[in-house]
Amino acid sequence: MNNLNGPDSIKKGDYGYSSESLSGGSSRKAKQSSKGAPKEPRGSKRVTKTDAKKLKNSTIISIILVVIQLALSGYFVYLMMTHKWTYMPNVPDAIFIGICAGLVFFLIIAFILANAKKRSSKRFGKFISIIVIIALIVCIFVLPFLSIGGKSKVDENPFVVFVSAADTFGDLNKEGNERSDTNILAAVNPKTHTVMMVSIPRDYYIPVIAKSVSINTSLNSDKLTHIGLYGNGQARNNNGEKVGAAGWNYACEVHWDHGKTAIMDSLKKQFKFNVDSNHYHYAQLNFTGFGKLIDELGGIDVDVEKSFSYTTYEDYGEDNGKRKKYTFKKGRMEMDGNEALTFARTRKAFADGDIQRNRNQTAVLKGVADKALSPTILLRYNGVMSAINDCLETDIDASSMALLQSRVAGHQGYDGWKIVSFGVIGESSRQRVLWNGQALSVVLKNDTSVDYGQKLLNKTLAGTDSKTLKRLAKKYTNAQGQ
């Protein structure tokens, strides 16, 4: 039995339990040692390795977003600087500088927040970067559309577009009048997703409908390609004074105000399609612009109806004097810009000349439409817009055309535009023309063929379905012996 008063006895207060004695002693020592340790701020959390890794990853993501924001900002400024007077001709320099300053400001804010120590700050920085990136992508997409077109907007109501190609190289003279080498009336019905293209021979001999041309004289007709030179139909003398029909003998003796009114009114008089002036538009490209468009689209696929070979310009970008032989084989063929233009312009290789050329031109336009309306255009839109910017003249607001396509694509049952074509015919002849009074080679119009074209245009505008239109176009074409 242990001696309660001996050295092994338990001290007073330990209640006879050695375990309590040991724990109590260590507890007291721990309390004493903890008194001297620094206290953590109330509400603070210890930074673990996981938290540090998350913070590092957040910083990396923020920096990547800032780099993307920087790249897009630089590209956007480049577009504005290189095309400023085309894209934004009426925007003052102060606004241009303000846009650039705003982009720099958001870049600095995003960069500072990306390097912040708090995750909440980094989140806010990423939010700013994402918003700016989305805004820049939208602006970069929309900006090229502002570079072309006029003020006339298209919507989901049916409309007609006069499509022509001027026989010139380089930039299109948008302040002058050009001869029209290609002439197509396109009736567009967004509700039925149908386009009816009626092509007319360049030498079609029809009356000129213009302010300064009398419709009551025996000589008031001209080749369709010449009517493009009459501009808006107003003639002026060398002093710039307006001249009426009695003020000149031949059209080449006076100057004509710029425009497309004369040729558009002359065609409407012939084909009597049912649209008002607000739904009648034009689009004109020249050789260079059309070739560039096709090349920027990555080439087009064209259905070749007849095999032929022809030697002509080596490069439609400019007439450098060099010539090249082009060969086309019957069937589906991929073509670049030079090949497509040669195919569309050749007429001397065919017995029926202009008539076969019209069919070939329609085939080329179908190929362009198929490529331009495909999803791949989104990858090429900026190059396409830049390529044709100086070579296209149109009164259509390009942004409204893009908006129309987005709406039509959302229609129930939409599976692409249905393009139907028809070419009017005539008979070769020699007639005196109003332009210079000389007897030139022309194509006399065929009234029955024009009537066919009129019916097809108006049926398209009225909402006739594409299957019916194709059947009628084939019927009319066969009736013409084609």
Short mmCIF file of C-alpha atoms in Angstrom, two decimals, residues 72-334:
data_model
loop_
_atom_site.label_atom_id
_atom_site.label_comp_id
_atom_site.label_asym_id
_atom_site.label_seq_id
_atom_site.Cartn_x
_atom_site.Cartn_y
_atom_site.Cartn_z
CA LEU A 72 -9.34 42.19 -80.87
CA SER A 73 -8.94 45.84 -79.83
CA GLY A 74 -5.87 46.15 -82.05
CA TYR A 75 -7.65 44.57 -85.01
CA PHE A 76 -10.71 46.77 -84.52
CA VAL A 77 -8.58 49.92 -84.43
CA TYR A 78 -6.74 48.70 -87.53
CA LEU A 79 -10.04 48.29 -89.38
CA MET A 80 -11.15 51.77 -88.37
CA MET A 81 -7.82 53.34 -89.34
CA THR A 82 -7.49 51.63 -92.72
CA HIS A 83 -11.12 52.04 -93.74
CA LYS A 84 -12.14 55.05 -91.68
CA TRP A 85 -13.30 57.22 -94.56
CA THR A 86 -15.21 54.32 -96.07
CA TYR A 87 -16.77 52.74 -93.02
CA MET A 88 -17.36 55.96 -91.08
CA PRO A 89 -17.22 58.93 -93.48
CA ASN A 90 -19.25 61.19 -91.19
CA VAL A 91 -17.66 60.30 -87.86
CA PRO A 92 -15.52 63.17 -86.44
CA ASP A 93 -11.90 62.46 -85.49
CA ALA A 94 -12.74 63.25 -81.84
CA ILE A 95 -15.16 60.31 -81.70
CA PHE A 96 -12.61 58.06 -83.39
CA ILE A 97 -9.99 59.05 -80.78
CA GLY A 98 -12.56 58.60 -78.01
CA ILE A 99 -13.25 55.02 -79.14
CA CYS A 100 -9.53 54.24 -79.09
CA ALA A 101 -9.14 55.82 -75.63
CA GLY A 102 -12.08 53.79 -74.33
CA LEU A 103 -10.51 50.56 -75.56
CA VAL A 104 -7.21 51.44 -73.86
CA PHE A 105 -9.05 52.29 -70.62
CA PHE A 106 -10.84 48.95 -70.48
CA LEU A 107 -7.59 47.15 -71.28
CA ILE A 108 -5.82 48.83 -68.36
CA ILE A 109 -8.68 48.07 -65.95
CA ALA A 110 -8.81 44.43 -67.05
CA PHE A 111 -5.03 44.08 -66.69
CA ILE A 112 -4.98 45.61 -63.18
CA LEU A 113 -7.82 43.38 -62.00
CA ALA A 114 -6.17 40.32 -63.55
CA ASN A 115 -3.19 40.85 -61.23
CA ALA A 116 -5.25 41.62 -58.13
CA LYS A 117 -4.82 39.41 -55.06
CA LYS A 118 -8.52 39.00 -54.36
CA ARG A 119 -10.47 36.43 -56.35
CA SER A 120 -13.52 38.72 -56.34
CA SER A 121 -11.50 41.40 -58.15
CA LYS A 122 -10.28 38.86 -60.68
CA ARG A 123 -13.86 37.74 -61.32
CA PHE A 124 -14.92 41.31 -61.98
CA GLY A 125 -11.94 41.76 -64.35
CA LYS A 126 -12.89 38.63 -66.28
CA PHE A 127 -16.47 39.88 -66.53
CA ILE A 128 -15.25 43.18 -68.04
CA SER A 129 -12.98 41.37 -70.52
CA ILE A 130 -15.74 39.02 -71.67
CA ILE A 131 -18.19 41.91 -72.22
CA VAL A 132 -15.59 43.90 -74.19
CA ILE A 133 -14.58 40.84 -76.25
CA ILE A 134 -18.20 40.12 -77.20
CA ALA A 135 -18.76 43.78 -78.12
CA LEU A 136 -15.62 43.82 -80.29
CA ILE A 137 -16.56 40.62 -82.11
CA VAL A 138 -19.99 42.07 -82.91
CA CYS A 139 -18.46 45.36 -84.09
CA ILE A 140 -15.83 43.63 -86.22
CA PHE A 141 -18.57 41.54 -87.82
CA VAL A 142 -20.87 44.49 -88.49
CA LEU A 143 -18.26 47.08 -89.51
CA PRO A 144 -17.61 45.80 -93.06
CA PHE A 145 -21.33 45.91 -93.82
CA LEU A 146 -21.25 49.65 -93.18
CA SER A 147 -18.76 50.08 -96.01
CA ILE A 148 -21.15 49.17 -98.82
CA GLY A 149 -24.67 49.97 -99.79
CA GLY A 150 -27.02 52.87 -99.61
CA LYS A 151 -29.94 53.90 -97.46
CA SER A 152 -32.61 51.61 -98.93
CA LYS A 153 -33.44 48.82 -96.52
CA VAL A 154 -34.88 45.46 -97.44
CA ASP A 155 -37.26 43.51 -95.24
CA GLU A 156 -39.41 40.40 -95.51
CA ASN A 157 -41.64 41.96 -98.16
CA PRO A 158 -40.95 40.83 -101.78
CA PHE A 159 -38.64 43.06 -103.84
CA VAL A 160 -36.80 43.22 -107.17
CA VAL A 161 -33.08 43.82 -107.69
CA PHE A 162 -31.58 44.85 -111.02
CA VAL A 163 -28.21 43.09 -111.10
CA SER A 164 -25.63 44.30 -113.61
CA ALA A 165 -21.94 44.00 -114.33
CA ALA A 166 -20.01 46.91 -115.81
CA ASP A 167 -17.39 46.13 -118.47
CA THR A 168 -14.55 47.93 -116.64
CA PHE A 169 -11.42 47.02 -114.69
CA GLY A 170 -10.13 48.35 -111.37
CA ASP A 171 -12.33 50.37 -109.02
CA LEU A 172 -15.88 51.04 -110.16
CA ASN A 173 -16.55 54.68 -111.07
CA LYS A 174 -19.34 55.39 -108.60
CA GLU A 175 -19.76 58.95 -109.83
CA GLY A 176 -20.06 58.07 -113.50
CA ASN A 177 -22.24 55.91 -115.74
CA GLU A 178 -21.13 52.54 -117.06
CA ARG A 179 -22.29 50.21 -119.80
CA SER A 180 -23.98 47.11 -118.40
CA ASP A 181 -22.44 43.91 -119.72
CA THR A 182 -24.73 41.65 -117.65
CA ASN A 183 -28.39 42.43 -117.02
CA ILE A 184 -30.55 40.35 -114.69
CA LEU A 185 -33.83 41.12 -112.93
CA ALA A 186 -34.04 39.17 -109.69
CA ALA A 187 -37.42 38.92 -107.96
CA VAL A 188 -36.82 38.03 -104.30
CA ASN A 189 -39.57 36.69 -102.05
CA PRO A 190 -38.28 36.18 -98.48
CA LYS A 191 -41.58 34.62 -97.42
CA THR A 192 -41.24 31.71 -99.87
CA HIS A 193 -37.41 31.73 -99.83
CA THR A 194 -37.47 32.01 -103.62
CA VAL A 195 -35.43 34.03 -106.13
CA MET A 196 -36.45 34.25 -109.78
CA MET A 197 -33.64 35.47 -112.06
CA VAL A 198 -34.64 36.68 -115.51
CA SER A 199 -31.63 37.46 -117.71
CA ILE A 200 -31.83 39.88 -120.64
CA PRO A 201 -29.33 40.07 -123.54
CA ARG A 202 -26.96 43.05 -123.32
CA ASP A 203 -27.91 44.11 -126.87
CA TYR A 204 -31.67 43.92 -126.34
CA TYR A 205 -33.20 46.73 -128.39
CA ILE A 206 -35.85 48.54 -126.30
CA PRO A 207 -37.23 52.09 -125.85
CA VAL A 208 -35.30 54.35 -123.48
CA ILE A 209 -37.43 55.67 -120.62
CA ALA A 210 -35.76 58.84 -119.33
CA LYS A 211 -36.53 62.48 -118.50
CA SER A 212 -34.61 63.86 -121.47
CA VAL A 213 -35.79 61.28 -124.00
CA SER A 214 -39.03 61.63 -125.92
CA ILE A 215 -41.13 58.48 -126.19
CA ASN A 216 -42.92 59.83 -129.25
CA THR A 217 -40.00 59.96 -131.68
CA SER A 218 -39.20 57.20 -134.17
CA LEU A 219 -35.65 56.91 -132.79
CA ASN A 220 -36.03 56.45 -129.05
CA SER A 221 -34.67 52.91 -128.70
CA ASP A 222 -31.18 51.69 -127.87
CA LYS A 223 -29.20 48.64 -126.86
CA LEU A 224 -29.73 47.73 -123.21
CA THR A 225 -26.00 48.00 -122.51
CA HIS A 226 -26.07 51.63 -123.73
CA ILE A 227 -29.01 52.59 -121.53
CA GLY A 228 -26.74 52.33 -118.51
CA LEU A 229 -24.93 55.40 -119.91
CA TYR A 230 -28.10 57.51 -119.61
CA GLY A 231 -27.72 57.60 -115.81
CA ASN A 232 -30.74 59.05 -114.08
CA GLY A 233 -32.16 60.19 -117.44
CA GLN A 234 -31.33 63.90 -117.10
CA ALA A 235 -29.23 65.37 -119.92
CA ARG A 236 -27.02 68.48 -119.54
CA ASN A 237 -25.13 70.60 -122.04
CA ASN A 238 -21.47 71.61 -121.75
CA ASN A 239 -22.44 74.47 -119.44
CA GLY A 240 -24.09 72.06 -117.01
CA GLU A 241 -27.57 73.29 -117.83
CA LYS A 242 -30.47 70.82 -117.96
CA VAL A 243 -31.49 69.81 -121.46
CA GLY A 244 -34.84 68.42 -122.57
CA ALA A 245 -35.57 65.95 -125.34
CA ALA A 246 -35.55 68.71 -127.97
CA GLY A 247 -32.09 69.99 -126.97
CA TRP A 248 -30.00 67.31 -128.72
CA ASN A 249 -30.03 64.85 -131.61
CA TYR A 250 -28.01 61.93 -130.25
CA ALA A 251 -27.41 60.94 -126.62
CA CYS A 252 -23.62 61.08 -126.94
CA GLU A 253 -23.82 64.82 -127.65
CA VAL A 254 -24.78 65.67 -124.05
CA HIS A 255 -23.76 64.67 -120.53
CA TRP A 256 -25.99 62.51 -118.34
CA ASP A 257 -26.39 62.79 -114.58
CA HIS A 258 -25.20 59.77 -112.64
CA GLY A 259 -27.71 57.11 -111.65
CA LYS A 260 -29.48 53.89 -112.56
CA THR A 261 -32.96 55.33 -113.07
CA ALA A 262 -33.02 55.21 -116.89
CA ILE A 263 -32.08 51.55 -117.26
CA MET A 264 -34.24 50.45 -114.32
CA ASP A 265 -37.30 52.36 -115.60
CA SER A 266 -36.76 51.03 -119.13
CA LEU A 267 -36.70 47.44 -117.87
CA LYS A 268 -39.73 47.94 -115.64
CA LYS A 269 -41.65 49.37 -118.58
CA GLN A 270 -40.89 46.19 -120.55
CA PHE A 271 -41.53 43.58 -117.87
CA LYS A 272 -44.29 45.34 -115.89
CA PHE A 273 -43.46 43.74 -112.54
CA ASN A 274 -45.60 44.66 -109.60
CA VAL A 275 -43.43 46.57 -107.07
CA ASP A 276 -43.19 50.20 -106.03
CA SER A 277 -39.97 52.23 -106.08
CA ASN A 278 -39.23 51.40 -102.43
CA HIS A 279 -38.97 47.73 -103.35
CA TYR A 280 -36.98 48.09 -106.57
CA HIS A 281 -33.20 48.14 -106.07
CA TYR A 282 -29.95 47.80 -107.99
CA ALA A 283 -26.52 46.25 -107.52
CA GLN A 284 -23.67 46.73 -109.97
CA LEU A 285 -20.21 45.14 -109.96
CA ASN A 286 -17.45 45.46 -112.52
CA PHE A 287 -15.04 42.79 -113.81
CA THR A 288 -12.52 43.29 -111.03
CA GLY A 289 -15.08 43.30 -108.26
CA PHE A 290 -16.87 40.20 -109.51
CA GLY A 291 -13.60 38.28 -109.87
CA LYS A 292 -12.44 39.34 -106.39
CA LEU A 293 -15.79 38.32 -104.88
CA ILE A 294 -15.53 34.80 -106.30
CA ASP A 295 -11.90 34.41 -105.22
CA GLU A 296 -12.68 35.58 -101.68
CA LEU A 297 -15.53 33.06 -101.55
CA GLY A 298 -12.94 30.38 -102.22
CA GLY A 299 -14.19 29.71 -105.75
CA ILE A 300 -17.63 28.55 -106.84
CA ASP A 301 -19.18 25.43 -108.39
CA VAL A 302 -20.89 26.03 -111.74
CA ASP A 303 -23.01 23.74 -113.91
CA VAL A 304 -21.54 23.93 -117.42
CA GLU A 305 -24.26 23.30 -120.00
CA LYS A 306 -22.05 23.29 -123.13
CA SER A 307 -18.34 22.56 -123.48
CA PHE A 308 -16.20 25.26 -125.11
CA SER A 309 -12.80 26.96 -125.11
CA TYR A 310 -12.05 30.66 -125.39
CA THR A 311 -8.98 32.90 -125.27
CA THR A 312 -9.35 36.20 -123.42
CA TYR A 313 -7.92 38.26 -120.53
CA GLU A 314 -5.37 36.47 -118.36
CA ASP A 315 -6.33 38.54 -115.31
CA TYR A 316 -9.57 40.47 -114.78
CA GLY A 317 -7.90 42.52 -112.06
CA GLU A 318 -6.43 44.62 -114.87
CA ASP A 319 -5.94 44.43 -118.61
CA ASN A 320 -2.18 43.80 -118.71
CA GLY A 321 -2.25 42.83 -122.38
CA LYS A 322 -1.71 39.14 -121.66
CA ARG A 323 -4.21 36.53 -122.85
CA LYS A 324 -5.02 32.98 -121.76
CA LYS A 325 -7.00 30.07 -123.17
CA TYR A 326 -9.77 28.81 -120.89
CA THR A 327 -11.44 25.42 -121.39
CA PHE A 328 -14.81 24.43 -119.95
CA LYS A 329 -16.20 20.89 -119.99
CA LYS A 330 -19.85 19.98 -119.68
CA GLY A 331 -20.83 19.10 -116.11
CA ARG A 332 -20.21 20.58 -112.69
CA MET A 333 -16.96 22.52 -112.55
CA GLU A 334 -15.14 24.46 -109.85
#
